[in-house]
Amino acid sequence: MTSFLVTGGAGFIGSNFVRQVVATTDHRVTVVDALTYAGNRDSLAGLPADRVRFVRGDVADADLMDELVADAEVVVHFAAESHNDNSLRDPSPFIRTNLVGTFTLLEACRRHDVRLHHISTDEVYGDLELDDPGKFTPETAYRPSSPYSASKAGSDHLVRAWVRSFGVAATLSNCSNNYGPYQHVEKFIPRQITNILDGGRPKLYGAGANVRDWIHVEDHNAAVLAIIERGRIGETYLIGADGEKDNRTVIETILRLMGRPEDGYDRVADRSGHDLRYAIDASKLRDELGWTPRYRNFEAGLAATVDWYRNNEAWWRPQKAAVEAAYATRGQ
Ligand code: NAD
Ligand code: TDX
């Protein structure tokens, strides 16, 4: 039994991680989450109180992080401002949470000699051309495009510097686009599913040729657990499941799965600085740690995700109108 401190555990990937830890291990979890607009306590509903404790708090609060890290054996750091479109409107919370928050946690881990796993994104590498046969590897140079991805890139650099300069026992992972239950309706896939459930139409940015490398959130989290258990300290592992799809194809698939005509979507204003393509080479993770994805059929995973949103309207309904109103002001 290990005691985990999970930051951002009321968010999309963090709450799925806590559920997976409870279901597949005997570890105890303390979740610390600021419950920003993106955090939702209902995402942790039904979990046993003797395994999961919830603390509302900010990762940039040095006193609180000191106290919580002192009690933990492993810190798993998911907390972040995570949405590119929001970072284009107001970058300031991204700098505070993603940079100052990561710095604050690193200092607490250093003081108490506690192991850290830092969750990051493939967006730190910028983008690939649509016709480039290559993929991101751990050797790819950092070239972030948006305030969000630049703040995540900075957080990765901080973690590596604290490993090298201060001997903090940290590992890092950079994952591609996740989908699955409990994802906020501002994000691409849940936005389209809930638009259709709401009687509206999906919204495609620009021509929709941009490619994302989709992975089910449970596969991401299984890889994170494998890295915590068997990863080498100081190493970076790229997580991806060979799930490249362009955005137009994803929208058409959602429409088909939901019994609508495949052309029943709107083209809306493109994202400024919109990254063209992400693609992950996960061979280091597969070869060193023996990880393989369980969700190999994107369409089946997407159908299960559609069902989840159909069956959990009470979870997403409170956020929907405000998210769509904010998009509408930007012509999206
Ligand atoms: P999310 O926005 O759904 O959840 C983020 C959580 O962090 C929320 O519960 C929020 O309340 C909390 N939080 C925000 N600021 C905080 C602060 N200052 N202190 C404490 N808690 C705070 O995001 P997500 O999609 O679950 O992403 C989780 C992590 O995974 C992030 O680090 C993100 O960069 C990374 N990531 C996400 C994806 C993806 O496809 N969603 C892919 C790769 C990496
Ligand atoms: O309504 C939309 N229409 C649309 O065409 C939205 C919300 C998005 N898009 C496009 C933009 C992207 O090309 O869909 C793609 C995916 O968009 P997002 O869900 O906003 O994800 P992305 O910007 O790719 O970033 C995601 O993956 C990497 C996560 O939000 C990040 O946290 C993660 O680091």
mmCIF file of N, CA and C and ligand atoms in Angstrom, residues 8 10-14 32-40 57-60 77-82 97 119-122 148 152 175-178 183 186-187 220, ligand 1:
data_model
loop_
_atom_site.group_PDB
_atom_site.id
_atom_site.type_symbol
_atom_site.label_atom_id
_atom_site.label_comp_id
_atom_site.label_asym_id
_atom_site.label_seq_id
_atom_site.Cartn_x
_atom_site.Cartn_y
_atom_site.Cartn_z
ATOM 1 N N GLY A 8 -5.152 17.814 -8.945
ATOM 2 C CA GLY A 8 -6.081 17.887 -10.090
ATOM 3 C C GLY A 8 -6.939 16.634 -10.216
ATOM 4 N N ALA A 10 -9.921 16.066 -9.353
ATOM 5 C CA ALA A 10 -11.345 16.250 -9.661
ATOM 6 C C ALA A 10 -11.540 16.652 -11.127
ATOM 7 N N GLY A 11 -10.463 16.624 -11.900
ATOM 8 C CA GLY A 11 -10.555 16.919 -13.330
ATOM 9 C C GLY A 11 -10.779 15.649 -14.136
ATOM 10 N N PHE A 12 -10.720 15.786 -15.453
ATOM 11 C CA PHE A 12 -11.018 14.656 -16.358
ATOM 12 C C PHE A 12 -10.069 13.479 -16.135
ATOM 13 N N ILE A 13 -8.785 13.674 -16.414
ATOM 14 C CA ILE A 13 -7.868 12.525 -16.379
ATOM 15 C C ILE A 13 -7.591 12.126 -14.931
ATOM 16 N N GLY A 14 -7.466 13.134 -14.042
ATOM 17 C CA GLY A 14 -7.171 12.846 -12.643
ATOM 18 C C GLY A 14 -8.266 12.017 -11.976
ATOM 19 N N VAL A 32 -5.886 16.595 -4.088
ATOM 20 C CA VAL A 32 -5.937 18.033 -3.841
ATOM 21 C C VAL A 32 -6.318 18.712 -5.151
ATOM 22 N N ASP A 33 -7.373 19.512 -5.074
ATOM 23 C CA ASP A 33 -7.902 20.146 -6.289
ATOM 24 C C ASP A 33 -8.535 21.479 -5.891
ATOM 25 N N ALA A 34 -8.266 22.505 -6.699
ATOM 26 C CA ALA A 34 -8.799 23.844 -6.409
ATOM 27 C C ALA A 34 -10.269 23.978 -6.793
ATOM 28 N N LEU A 35 -10.808 22.972 -7.489
ATOM 29 C CA LEU A 35 -12.182 23.060 -8.015
ATOM 30 C C LEU A 35 -12.380 24.361 -8.786
ATOM 31 N N THR A 36 -11.540 24.559 -9.793
ATOM 32 C CA THR A 36 -11.768 25.648 -10.742
ATOM 33 C C THR A 36 -13.002 25.278 -11.559
ATOM 34 N N TYR A 37 -13.316 26.071 -12.586
ATOM 35 C CA TYR A 37 -14.456 25.746 -13.451
ATOM 36 C C TYR A 37 -14.343 24.313 -13.986
ATOM 37 N N ALA A 38 -13.086 23.778 -14.088
ATOM 38 C CA ALA A 38 -12.873 22.463 -14.716
ATOM 39 C C ALA A 38 -12.962 21.312 -13.727
ATOM 40 N N GLY A 39 -12.929 21.609 -12.425
ATOM 41 C CA GLY A 39 -12.958 20.546 -11.426
ATOM 42 C C GLY A 39 -14.377 20.276 -10.974
ATOM 43 N N ASN A 40 -14.682 19.018 -10.675
ATOM 44 C CA ASN A 40 -16.046 18.660 -10.312
ATOM 45 C C ASN A 40 -15.998 17.526 -9.288
ATOM 46 N N GLY A 57 -7.833 22.728 -2.510
ATOM 47 C CA GLY A 57 -6.677 23.598 -2.331
ATOM 48 C C GLY A 57 -5.948 23.828 -3.635
ATOM 49 N N ASP A 58 -5.044 24.798 -3.576
ATOM 50 C CA ASP A 58 -4.350 25.294 -4.766
ATOM 51 C C ASP A 58 -2.910 24.763 -4.770
ATOM 52 N N VAL A 59 -2.470 24.225 -5.887
ATOM 53 C CA VAL A 59 -1.090 23.706 -5.952
ATOM 54 C C VAL A 59 -0.039 24.809 -5.816
ATOM 55 N N ALA A 60 -0.456 26.071 -5.973
ATOM 56 C CA ALA A 60 0.501 27.168 -5.766
ATOM 57 C C ALA A 60 0.534 27.644 -4.313
ATOM 58 N N HIS A 77 1.049 14.481 -10.443
ATOM 59 C CA HIS A 77 0.700 15.891 -10.665
ATOM 60 C C HIS A 77 -0.062 16.100 -11.975
ATOM 61 N N PHE A 78 -1.410 16.074 -11.851
ATOM 62 C CA PHE A 78 -2.284 16.323 -13.005
ATOM 63 C C PHE A 78 -2.756 17.774 -13.050
ATOM 64 N N ALA A 79 -2.780 18.474 -11.914
ATOM 65 C CA ALA A 79 -3.441 19.789 -11.863
ATOM 66 C C ALA A 79 -2.842 20.737 -12.889
ATOM 67 N N ALA A 80 -3.702 21.351 -13.673
ATOM 68 C CA ALA A 80 -3.255 22.320 -14.679
ATOM 69 C C ALA A 80 -4.467 23.069 -15.203
ATOM 70 N N GLU A 81 -4.231 24.236 -15.761
ATOM 71 C CA GLU A 81 -5.175 24.823 -16.706
ATOM 72 C C GLU A 81 -4.899 24.096 -18.016
ATOM 73 N N SER A 82 -5.954 23.543 -18.641
ATOM 74 C CA SER A 82 -5.712 22.547 -19.700
ATOM 75 C C SER A 82 -6.275 22.899 -21.073
ATOM 76 N N THR A 97 -0.856 28.454 -12.444
ATOM 77 C CA THR A 97 -1.050 27.043 -12.047
ATOM 78 C C THR A 97 0.027 26.145 -12.655
ATOM 79 N N ILE A 119 2.644 14.929 -15.074
ATOM 80 C CA ILE A 119 1.820 14.640 -16.249
ATOM 81 C C ILE A 119 1.939 15.794 -17.237
ATOM 82 N N SER A 120 2.352 15.489 -18.466
ATOM 83 C CA SER A 120 2.415 16.554 -19.456
ATOM 84 C C SER A 120 1.837 16.091 -20.790
ATOM 85 N N THR A 121 2.050 16.919 -21.794
ATOM 86 C CA THR A 121 1.342 16.777 -23.058
ATOM 87 C C THR A 121 2.301 16.731 -24.240
ATOM 88 N N ASP A 122 1.846 16.108 -25.324
ATOM 89 C CA ASP A 122 2.655 16.098 -26.559
ATOM 90 C C ASP A 122 2.724 17.484 -27.196
ATOM 91 N N TYR A 148 -0.919 27.818 -23.436
ATOM 92 C CA TYR A 148 -1.071 26.557 -22.690
ATOM 93 C C TYR A 148 0.152 25.663 -22.889
ATOM 94 N N LYS A 152 3.083 24.380 -20.210
ATOM 95 C CA LYS A 152 3.378 22.969 -19.917
ATOM 96 C C LYS A 152 4.838 22.662 -20.245
ATOM 97 N N CYS A 175 1.592 12.892 -23.026
ATOM 98 C CA CYS A 175 0.560 12.068 -23.666
ATOM 99 C C CYS A 175 -0.154 12.859 -24.762
ATOM 100 N N SER A 176 -0.743 12.114 -25.689
ATOM 101 C CA SER A 176 -1.541 12.717 -26.755
ATOM 102 C C SER A 176 -2.979 12.952 -26.266
ATOM 103 N N ASN A 177 -3.876 13.321 -27.186
ATOM 104 C CA ASN A 177 -5.254 13.720 -26.821
ATOM 105 C C ASN A 177 -6.050 12.573 -26.214
ATOM 106 N N ASN A 178 -6.593 12.806 -25.023
ATOM 107 C CA ASN A 178 -7.398 11.799 -24.332
ATOM 108 C C ASN A 178 -8.885 11.971 -24.644
ATOM 109 N N GLN A 183 -14.960 14.073 -19.237
ATOM 110 C CA GLN A 183 -14.194 15.157 -19.871
ATOM 111 C C GLN A 183 -15.089 16.387 -19.999
ATOM 112 N N GLU A 186 -16.154 21.659 -22.681
ATOM 113 C CA GLU A 186 -15.435 22.630 -23.533
ATOM 114 C C GLU A 186 -14.552 21.914 -24.569
ATOM 115 N N LYS A 187 -14.164 20.648 -24.300
ATOM 116 C CA LYS A 187 -13.219 19.950 -25.168
ATOM 117 C C LYS A 187 -13.918 19.372 -26.393
ATOM 118 N N HIS A 220 -4.176 5.856 -21.005
ATOM 119 C CA HIS A 220 -3.216 6.854 -20.496
ATOM 120 C C HIS A 220 -2.883 6.539 -19.033
HETATM 121 P P1 NAD B 1 -8.925 19.250 -16.591
HETATM 122 O O1 NAD B 1 -8.978 20.688 -16.945
HETATM 123 O O2 NAD B 1 -10.118 18.383 -16.857
HETATM 124 O O3 NAD B 1 -8.591 19.090 -15.028
HETATM 125 C C1 NAD B 1 -7.675 19.910 -14.370
HETATM 126 C C2 NAD B 1 -7.963 19.832 -12.860
HETATM 127 O O4 NAD B 1 -6.978 20.621 -12.186
HETATM 128 C C3 NAD B 1 -9.330 20.392 -12.481
HETATM 129 O O5 NAD B 1 -9.979 19.514 -11.564
HETATM 130 C C4 NAD B 1 -9.004 21.723 -11.807
HETATM 131 O O6 NAD B 1 -9.936 22.091 -10.789
HETATM 132 C C5 NAD B 1 -7.632 21.428 -11.214
HETATM 133 N N1 NAD B 1 -6.842 22.648 -11.011
HETATM 134 C C6 NAD B 1 -6.664 23.675 -11.883
HETATM 135 N N2 NAD B 1 -5.879 24.622 -11.314
HETATM 136 C C7 NAD B 1 -5.536 24.172 -10.077
HETATM 137 C C8 NAD B 1 -4.732 24.679 -9.034
HETATM 138 N N3 NAD B 1 -4.124 25.882 -9.131
HETATM 139 N N4 NAD B 1 -4.586 23.942 -7.917
HETATM 140 C C9 NAD B 1 -5.207 22.728 -7.790
HETATM 141 N N5 NAD B 1 -5.980 22.202 -8.752
HETATM 142 C C10 NAD B 1 -6.152 22.913 -9.889
HETATM 143 O O7 NAD B 1 -7.638 18.689 -17.320
HETATM 144 P P2 NAD B 1 -7.292 17.222 -17.862
HETATM 145 O O8 NAD B 1 -7.682 17.135 -19.272
HETATM 146 O O9 NAD B 1 -7.770 16.214 -16.889
HETATM 147 O O10 NAD B 1 -5.689 17.289 -17.809
HETATM 148 C C11 NAD B 1 -4.968 16.815 -16.685
HETATM 149 C C12 NAD B 1 -3.490 16.905 -16.971
HETATM 150 O O11 NAD B 1 -3.174 16.110 -18.102
HETATM 151 C C13 NAD B 1 -2.985 18.303 -17.294
HETATM 152 O O12 NAD B 1 -1.710 18.471 -16.696
HETATM 153 C C14 NAD B 1 -2.877 18.317 -18.815
HETATM 154 O O13 NAD B 1 -1.886 19.226 -19.242
HETATM 155 C C15 NAD B 1 -2.476 16.886 -19.068
HETATM 156 N N6 NAD B 1 -2.821 16.330 -20.397
HETATM 157 C C16 NAD B 1 -4.117 16.379 -20.845
HETATM 158 C C17 NAD B 1 -4.437 15.784 -22.059
HETATM 159 C C18 NAD B 1 -5.848 15.767 -22.593
HETATM 160 O O14 NAD B 1 -6.085 15.294 -23.698
HETATM 161 N N7 NAD B 1 -6.847 16.238 -21.837
HETATM 162 C C19 NAD B 1 -3.439 15.174 -22.821
HETATM 163 C C20 NAD B 1 -2.125 15.158 -22.333
HETATM 164 C C21 NAD B 1 -1.839 15.737 -21.108
#
